[in-house]
Amino acid sequence: MAQNSLKCQFCKISLEVKWKCETCDVLFCNSCRINIHAILKNSHEHDVIDFKETDRTYSDKVDLKSIPCSTHLEHNCLMYCRNCDKSVCSSCLIYPSDKIELTRIYDIKHKSLKELKQQIENILPFFEGKVTEFRKIDSELLFQHRQISQKITKRQNDLNTQLSNEAGEHFRKLESFGIQKII
């Protein structure tokens, strides 16, 4: 068995490239021949040859557009998902049929929201206490404001009364001198 420095173009892990699909222009290992290439649309019509029989000048790039999607055979492949072990198209990326990743993300976000809710519930009494404290301060300041306003109004009334009384007294003194008010 001849060793080569090329990796399988499907799994990108195996260094034991054994096959080349002349139709897809892809190199792959035994495992990917069975698990991936064999399930591709019309793969039974592809010309798969032993890698030893090919010329060794080969690029490590795969033309994914020549491979059909594993789920939507009418669409060309955009990516190869190692987790799902499938070729996927744009529809698979937008509307994944395998909801494992979406479920995983949902579970992570759901857990984060629960933790955030718990943090809010833990700190909420502190803020409720502050609201009560601020309302009490506001009520006290409002009471003080009313008291000061009443004192000012009473003082103003007292001063007006005192000034009126003094003015009246001065006018009476003037009249007692025989000078009449000029109105």
XYZ file of N, CA and C in Angstrom:
549
model
N 0.845 -1.172 0.000
C 0.000 0.000 0.000
C 0.889 1.233 0.000
N 0.722 2.067 -0.988
C 1.544 3.277 -1.122
C 0.989 4.370 -0.224
N 1.863 5.064 0.503
C 1.465 6.184 1.349
C 1.466 7.460 0.521
N 0.580 8.362 0.829
C 0.549 9.647 0.136
C 0.271 10.732 1.165
N 0.469 11.990 0.797
C 0.283 13.102 1.740
C -1.090 13.757 1.585
N -1.945 13.180 0.765
C -3.272 13.748 0.565
C -4.249 13.235 1.620
N -5.176 14.103 2.003
C -6.233 13.713 2.934
C -7.493 13.403 2.144
N -8.338 12.624 2.767
C -9.652 12.355 2.187
C -10.383 13.684 2.076
N -10.965 13.928 0.924
C -11.615 15.216 0.695
C -13.023 15.278 1.277
N -13.526 14.176 1.769
C -14.816 14.203 2.459
C -14.617 14.419 3.956
N -13.901 13.531 4.607
C -13.756 13.651 6.066
C -12.624 14.582 6.466
N -11.697 14.864 5.575
C -10.554 15.759 5.831
C -9.677 15.268 6.992
N -9.823 14.003 7.374
C -9.048 13.451 8.482
C -8.116 12.345 8.000
N -8.693 11.402 7.311
C -7.935 10.222 6.898
C -6.853 10.578 5.877
N -5.653 10.042 6.141
C -4.541 10.211 5.187
C -4.432 8.995 4.269
N -5.355 8.064 4.432
C -5.337 6.854 3.614
C -6.305 6.989 2.439
N -5.939 7.814 1.482
C -6.761 7.995 0.287
C -6.634 6.728 -0.541
N -7.786 6.074 -0.786
C -7.785 4.801 -1.517
C -8.509 4.911 -2.857
N -9.385 5.920 -2.987
C -10.247 5.978 -4.158
C -10.288 7.381 -4.748
N -10.600 7.404 -6.031
C -10.840 8.661 -6.726
C -12.081 8.466 -7.585
N -13.029 9.418 -7.426
C -14.201 9.393 -8.292
C -13.878 10.305 -9.463
N -13.774 9.738 -10.635
C -13.480 10.514 -11.841
C -14.655 11.447 -12.175
N -15.874 11.043 -11.835
C -17.057 11.841 -12.120
C -17.108 13.079 -11.231
N -16.890 12.870 -9.926
C -16.922 13.985 -8.968
C -15.576 14.697 -8.894
N -14.546 14.030 -9.331
C -13.181 14.540 -9.210
C -12.823 14.740 -7.737
N -13.070 13.682 -6.942
C -12.859 13.721 -5.499
C -12.043 12.494 -5.076
N -11.146 12.716 -4.095
C -10.371 11.638 -3.487
C -10.984 11.308 -2.130
N -11.045 10.015 -1.784
C -11.615 9.660 -0.494
C -11.077 8.337 0.012
N -11.312 8.147 1.317
C -10.866 6.933 1.990
C -11.948 5.858 1.860
N -11.653 4.652 2.345
C -12.613 3.548 2.287
C -13.895 3.877 3.034
N -13.762 4.442 4.236
C -14.928 4.758 5.060
C -15.855 5.743 4.350
N -15.279 6.794 3.768
C -16.110 7.803 3.080
C -16.698 7.255 1.775
N -16.033 6.281 1.162
C -16.605 5.664 -0.038
C -17.913 4.969 0.314
N -17.916 4.300 1.454
C -19.101 3.547 1.879
C -20.155 4.477 2.488
N -19.718 5.380 3.356
C -20.657 6.198 4.130
C -21.115 7.471 3.440
N -20.342 7.966 2.494
C -20.705 9.251 1.880
C -20.935 9.099 0.382
N -19.900 8.718 -0.323
C -20.006 8.704 -1.783
C -21.080 7.741 -2.270
N -21.198 6.606 -1.624
C -22.158 5.587 -2.060
C -23.606 6.064 -1.943
N -23.874 7.041 -1.073
C -25.262 7.497 -0.918
C -25.574 8.718 -1.775
N -24.614 9.200 -2.538
C -24.856 10.347 -3.410
C -25.746 9.938 -4.581
N -26.481 10.919 -5.058
C -27.378 10.691 -6.189
C -26.587 10.151 -7.380
N -27.079 9.052 -7.936
C -26.480 8.419 -9.123
C -25.021 8.021 -8.929
N -24.602 7.805 -7.685
C -23.194 7.436 -7.459
C -22.876 6.077 -8.069
N -23.874 5.242 -8.245
C -23.633 3.934 -8.863
C -23.199 4.084 -10.324
N -23.468 5.253 -10.906
C -23.052 5.510 -12.287
C -21.690 6.193 -12.368
N -21.141 6.590 -11.216
C -19.854 7.289 -11.198
C -18.717 6.322 -11.484
N -17.650 6.881 -12.000
C -16.465 6.087 -12.320
C -15.462 6.226 -11.182
N -15.495 5.260 -10.251
C -14.596 5.267 -9.099
C -13.448 4.315 -9.399
N -12.237 4.845 -9.246
C -11.057 4.018 -9.525
C -10.125 4.023 -8.311
N -9.257 3.032 -8.273
C -8.252 2.942 -7.214
C -7.300 4.129 -7.358
N -6.997 4.756 -6.245
C -6.140 5.943 -6.272
C -4.761 5.631 -6.874
N -4.284 4.413 -6.676
C -2.957 4.024 -7.200
C -2.902 4.135 -8.723
N -4.059 4.041 -9.369
C -4.109 4.075 -10.827
C -4.187 5.502 -11.385
N -4.234 6.493 -10.518
C -4.349 7.868 -10.992
C -2.975 8.513 -11.047
N -2.897 9.611 -11.789
C -1.664 10.395 -11.712
C -1.705 11.146 -10.387
N -0.604 11.277 -9.690
C -0.568 11.795 -8.325
C -0.572 13.312 -8.263
N -0.775 13.988 -9.349
C -0.853 15.455 -9.315
C -2.320 15.817 -9.133
N -2.708 15.978 -7.922
C -4.111 16.210 -7.638
C -4.272 17.320 -6.622
N -5.246 18.156 -6.833
C -5.545 19.257 -5.901
C -6.372 18.719 -4.740
N -6.238 19.344 -3.578
C -6.973 18.936 -2.384
C -8.350 19.578 -2.313
N -8.799 20.225 -3.370
C -10.084 20.919 -3.368
C -11.153 20.068 -4.036
N -12.342 20.146 -3.467
C -13.479 19.394 -3.978
C -14.464 20.384 -4.575
N -14.994 20.064 -5.742
C -16.044 20.896 -6.322
C -17.376 20.395 -5.780
N -17.820 21.030 -4.704
C -19.034 20.585 -4.026
C -20.270 20.708 -4.909
N -20.230 21.639 -5.857
C -21.396 21.856 -6.716
C -21.687 20.650 -7.598
N -20.719 19.780 -7.772
C -20.947 18.586 -8.592
C -21.534 17.448 -7.772
N -21.650 17.655 -6.462
C -22.191 16.624 -5.572
C -23.588 17.055 -5.145
N -24.574 16.184 -5.242
C -25.926 16.563 -4.818
C -26.053 16.552 -3.295
N -27.017 17.288 -2.822
C -27.334 17.330 -1.391
C -27.849 15.959 -0.966
N -27.484 15.516 0.213
C -27.927 14.204 0.714
C -29.429 14.151 0.946
N -30.026 15.284 1.323
C -31.459 15.319 1.619
C -32.286 15.765 0.422
N -31.822 16.822 -0.252
C -32.540 17.388 -1.399
C -31.737 17.067 -2.659
N -32.031 15.944 -3.248
C -31.225 15.453 -4.368
C -31.247 16.389 -5.575
N -32.267 17.232 -5.666
C -32.360 18.162 -6.794
C -31.442 19.371 -6.626
N -30.882 19.587 -5.410
C -29.977 20.713 -5.146
C -28.528 20.244 -5.083
N -27.647 21.155 -5.458
C -26.222 20.852 -5.353
C -25.739 21.105 -3.933
N -24.694 20.408 -3.583
C -24.106 20.514 -2.259
C -23.382 21.851 -2.109
N -23.553 22.487 -0.939
C -22.813 23.702 -0.596
C -21.690 23.395 0.386
N -21.989 22.483 1.301
C -21.047 22.136 2.358
C -21.170 20.655 2.666
N -20.175 20.178 3.394
C -20.266 18.825 3.921
C -20.261 18.927 5.430
N -21.285 18.416 6.084
C -21.407 18.479 7.539
C -20.788 17.222 8.136
N -19.725 17.432 8.914
C -19.063 16.287 9.543
C -19.900 15.719 10.674
N -20.635 16.588 11.386
C -21.480 16.107 12.486
C -22.575 15.185 11.978
N -23.231 15.600 10.899
C -24.330 14.821 10.330
C -23.827 13.764 9.355
N -22.593 13.942 8.907
C -21.995 13.046 7.914
C -22.815 13.074 6.625
N -23.173 14.318 6.209
C -24.000 14.491 5.009
C -23.530 15.685 4.202
N -23.782 15.626 2.905
C -23.603 16.809 2.071
C -24.891 17.620 2.209
N -24.752 18.947 2.345
C -25.924 19.784 2.592
C -26.003 20.927 1.589
N -27.225 21.351 1.300
C -27.462 22.460 0.380
C -27.908 23.689 1.169
N -28.227 24.771 0.476
C -28.647 25.992 1.164
C -29.959 25.784 1.925
N -30.860 24.971 1.410
C -32.119 24.692 2.123
C -31.851 24.000 3.446
N -30.884 23.097 3.456
C -30.539 22.396 4.703
C -29.965 23.376 5.719
N -29.232 24.369 5.243
C -28.633 25.340 6.151
C -29.693 26.278 6.721
N -30.677 26.660 5.895
C -31.725 27.578 6.339
C -32.787 26.836 7.150
N -33.180 25.677 6.687
C -34.199 24.870 7.360
C -33.621 23.490 7.653
N -32.808 23.377 8.687
C -32.162 22.085 8.931
C -33.178 21.002 9.258
N -33.032 19.883 8.595
C -33.925 18.765 8.873
C -33.500 18.096 10.164
N -32.231 18.176 10.463
C -31.716 17.605 11.691
C -31.656 18.723 12.723
N -32.571 18.727 13.648
C -32.717 19.832 14.582
C -31.801 19.711 15.798
N -30.830 18.845 15.743
C -29.933 18.633 16.887
C -29.222 19.923 17.261
N -28.659 20.608 16.295
C -27.906 21.832 16.579
C -28.841 22.928 17.088
N -30.016 23.053 16.475
C -30.977 24.055 16.938
C -31.450 23.749 18.351
N -31.659 22.489 18.646
C -32.058 22.087 19.987
C -30.953 22.402 20.983
N -29.716 22.138 20.603
C -28.576 22.421 21.471
C -28.500 23.930 21.755
N -28.631 24.739 20.716
C -28.584 26.198 20.883
C -29.759 26.659 21.743
N -30.940 26.115 21.483
C -32.119 26.462 22.283
C -31.881 26.136 23.755
N -31.354 24.949 24.016
C -31.110 24.543 25.402
C -30.113 25.479 26.084
N -29.074 25.876 25.387
C -28.070 26.796 25.944
C -28.726 28.138 26.262
N -29.492 28.671 25.325
C -30.151 29.967 25.532
C -31.206 29.875 26.633
N -31.927 28.766 26.676
C -32.939 28.571 27.708
C -32.285 28.537 29.086
N -31.172 27.846 29.194
C -30.431 27.791 30.458
C -29.934 29.192 30.841
N -29.414 29.943 29.868
C -28.945 31.310 30.137
C -30.089 32.190 30.642
N -31.255 32.066 30.020
C -32.417 32.853 30.447
C -32.855 32.476 31.865
N -32.809 31.182 32.192
C -33.154 30.757 33.545
C -32.189 31.350 34.558
N -30.899 31.328 34.224
C -29.885 31.898 35.127
C -30.098 33.404 35.291
N -30.393 34.084 34.197
C -30.651 35.522 34.253
C -31.891 35.815 35.104
N -32.939 35.017 34.927
C -34.155 35.188 35.718
C -33.839 35.004 37.201
N -33.025 34.008 37.534
C -32.660 33.767 38.925
C -31.862 34.940 39.488
N -30.949 35.483 38.697
C -30.175 36.645 39.132
C -31.097 37.838 39.394
N -32.062 38.046 38.512
C -33.021 39.147 38.675
C -33.849 38.933 39.942
N -34.319 37.695 40.146
C -35.113 37.405 41.337
C -34.287 37.593 42.607
N -32.991 37.285 42.548
C -32.123 37.449 43.714
C -31.903 38.922 44.059
N -31.793 39.768 43.049
C -31.464 41.177 43.285
C -32.722 42.054 43.379
N -33.855 41.524 42.972
C -35.101 42.293 42.978
C -35.461 42.844 44.360
N -35.336 42.082 45.440
C -35.669 42.647 46.758
C -34.838 43.889 47.099
N -33.580 43.911 46.698
C -32.741 45.090 46.938
C -33.366 46.325 46.289
N -33.760 46.195 45.027
C -34.333 47.335 44.306
C -35.725 47.692 44.825
N -36.491 46.695 45.226
C -37.799 46.987 45.815
C -37.619 47.771 47.110
N -36.607 47.395 47.913
C -36.297 48.136 49.132
C -35.907 49.571 48.829
N -35.105 49.762 47.786
C -34.693 51.112 47.391
C -35.896 51.932 46.936
N -36.819 51.324 46.214
C -38.032 52.029 45.779
C -38.810 52.501 47.003
N -38.983 51.624 47.994
C -39.693 51.988 49.226
C -38.961 53.125 49.936
N -37.641 53.015 50.019
C -36.831 54.054 50.665
C -36.986 55.391 49.951
N -36.914 55.382 48.620
C -37.043 56.624 47.852
C -38.443 57.209 47.970
N -39.456 56.378 48.027
C -40.826 56.877 48.193
C -40.980 57.538 49.558
N -40.380 56.955 50.584
C -40.441 57.534 51.921
C -39.736 58.892 51.935
N -38.544 58.946 51.324
C -37.801 60.217 51.248
C -38.620 61.251 50.485
N -39.209 60.833 49.369
C -40.035 61.738 48.556
C -41.220 62.249 49.362
N -41.855 61.360 50.118
C -43.006 61.755 50.931
C -42.577 62.750 52.012
N -41.438 62.479 52.657
C -40.940 63.393 53.692
C -40.596 64.756 53.105
N -39.953 64.767 51.939
C -39.598 66.034 51.311
C -40.846 66.797 50.881
N -41.833 66.094 50.397
C -43.089 66.740 50.018
C -43.770 67.343 51.251
N -43.767 66.630 52.368
C -44.338 67.136 53.617
C -43.582 68.389 54.068
N -42.238 68.329 54.016
C -41.425 69.493 54.396
C -41.721 70.682 53.488
N -41.871 70.417 52.201
C -42.176 71.471 51.229
C -43.506 72.141 51.589
N -44.518 71.353 51.909
C -45.832 71.904 52.268
C -45.751 72.736 53.546
N -45.004 72.236 54.528
C -44.864 72.983 55.787
C -44.183 74.327 55.546
N -43.081 74.322 54.783
C -42.368 75.568 54.504
C -43.259 76.516 53.718
N -44.002 75.997 52.742
C -44.913 76.814 51.937
C -45.995 77.432 52.824
N -46.524 76.661 53.765
C -47.540 77.185 54.684
C -46.945 78.268 55.591
N -45.727 78.063 56.074
C -45.072 79.071 56.925
C -44.857 80.367 56.156
N -44.426 80.230 54.896
C -44.198 81.423 54.066
C -45.520 82.156 53.855
N -46.580 81.431 53.533
C -47.893 82.046 53.309
C -48.396 82.710 54.593
N -48.229 82.041 55.739
C -48.651 82.630 57.026
C -47.845 83.884 57.314
N -46.536 83.831 57.115
C -45.680 84.993 57.351
C -46.071 86.145 56.446
N -46.363 85.820 55.158
C -46.784 86.843 54.203
C -48.095 87.490 54.667
N -49.044 86.683 55.099
C -50.330 87.203 55.595
C -50.126 88.059 56.849
N -49.273 87.545 57.748
C -48.985 88.307 58.979
C -48.359 89.662 58.640
N -47.378 89.636 57.715
C -46.725 90.888 57.323
C -47.707 91.836 56.651
N -48.553 91.311 55.780
C -49.576 92.151 55.125
C -50.508 92.769 56.163
N -50.933 91.959 57.127
C -51.814 92.467 58.190
C -51.084 93.527 59.007
N -49.842 93.234 59.382
C -49.058 94.173 60.188
C -48.832 95.475 59.437
N -48.487 95.374 58.141
C -48.271 96.583 57.335
C -49.570 97.379 57.193
N -50.680 96.687 56.978
C -51.975 97.375 56.860
C -52.323 98.085 58.167
N -52.101 97.409 59.295
C -52.385 98.016 60.607
C -51.500 99.238 60.834
N -50.207 99.108 60.516
C -49.283 100.232 60.699
C -49.643 101.392 59.779
N -50.007 101.072 58.540
C -50.397 102.125 57.598
C -51.653 102.828 58.096
N -52.599 102.065 58.584
C -53.829 102.648 59.113
C -53.541 103.544 60.309
N -52.639 103.081 61.168
C -52.279 103.879 62.340
C -51.600 105.174 61.933
N -50.747 105.142 60.960
C -50.072 106.353 60.479
C -51.074 107.319 59.846
N -52.024 106.770 59.105
C -53.056 107.645 58.525
C -53.896 108.309 59.627
N -54.201 107.607 60.660
C -54.987 108.183 61.782
C -54.193 109.303 62.464
N -52.892 109.087 62.623
C -52.054 110.133 63.216
C -52.042 111.369 62.332
N -51.961 111.144 61.031
C -51.960 112.263 60.098
C -53.288 113.020 60.187
N -54.385 112.304 60.285
C -55.704 112.937 60.366
C -55.831 113.731 61.674
N -55.179 113.212 62.696
C -55.260 113.948 63.965
C -54.525 115.270 63.879
N -53.615 115.424 62.964
C -52.944 116.710 62.750
C -53.782 117.602 61.858
N -54.854 117.120 61.377
C -55.738 117.921 60.562
C -55.450 117.799 59.075
N -54.643 116.959 58.729
C -54.365 116.775 57.305
C -55.197 115.592 56.824
N -55.891 115.861 55.773
C -56.752 114.797 55.241
C -55.996 113.944 54.242
N -56.476 112.768 54.172
C -55.880 111.850 53.189
C -56.129 112.330 51.792
N -55.170 112.166 50.981
C -55.337 112.482 49.572
C -55.577 111.178 48.827
N -56.744 111.182 48.287
C -57.072 109.957 47.577
C -57.272 110.261 46.114
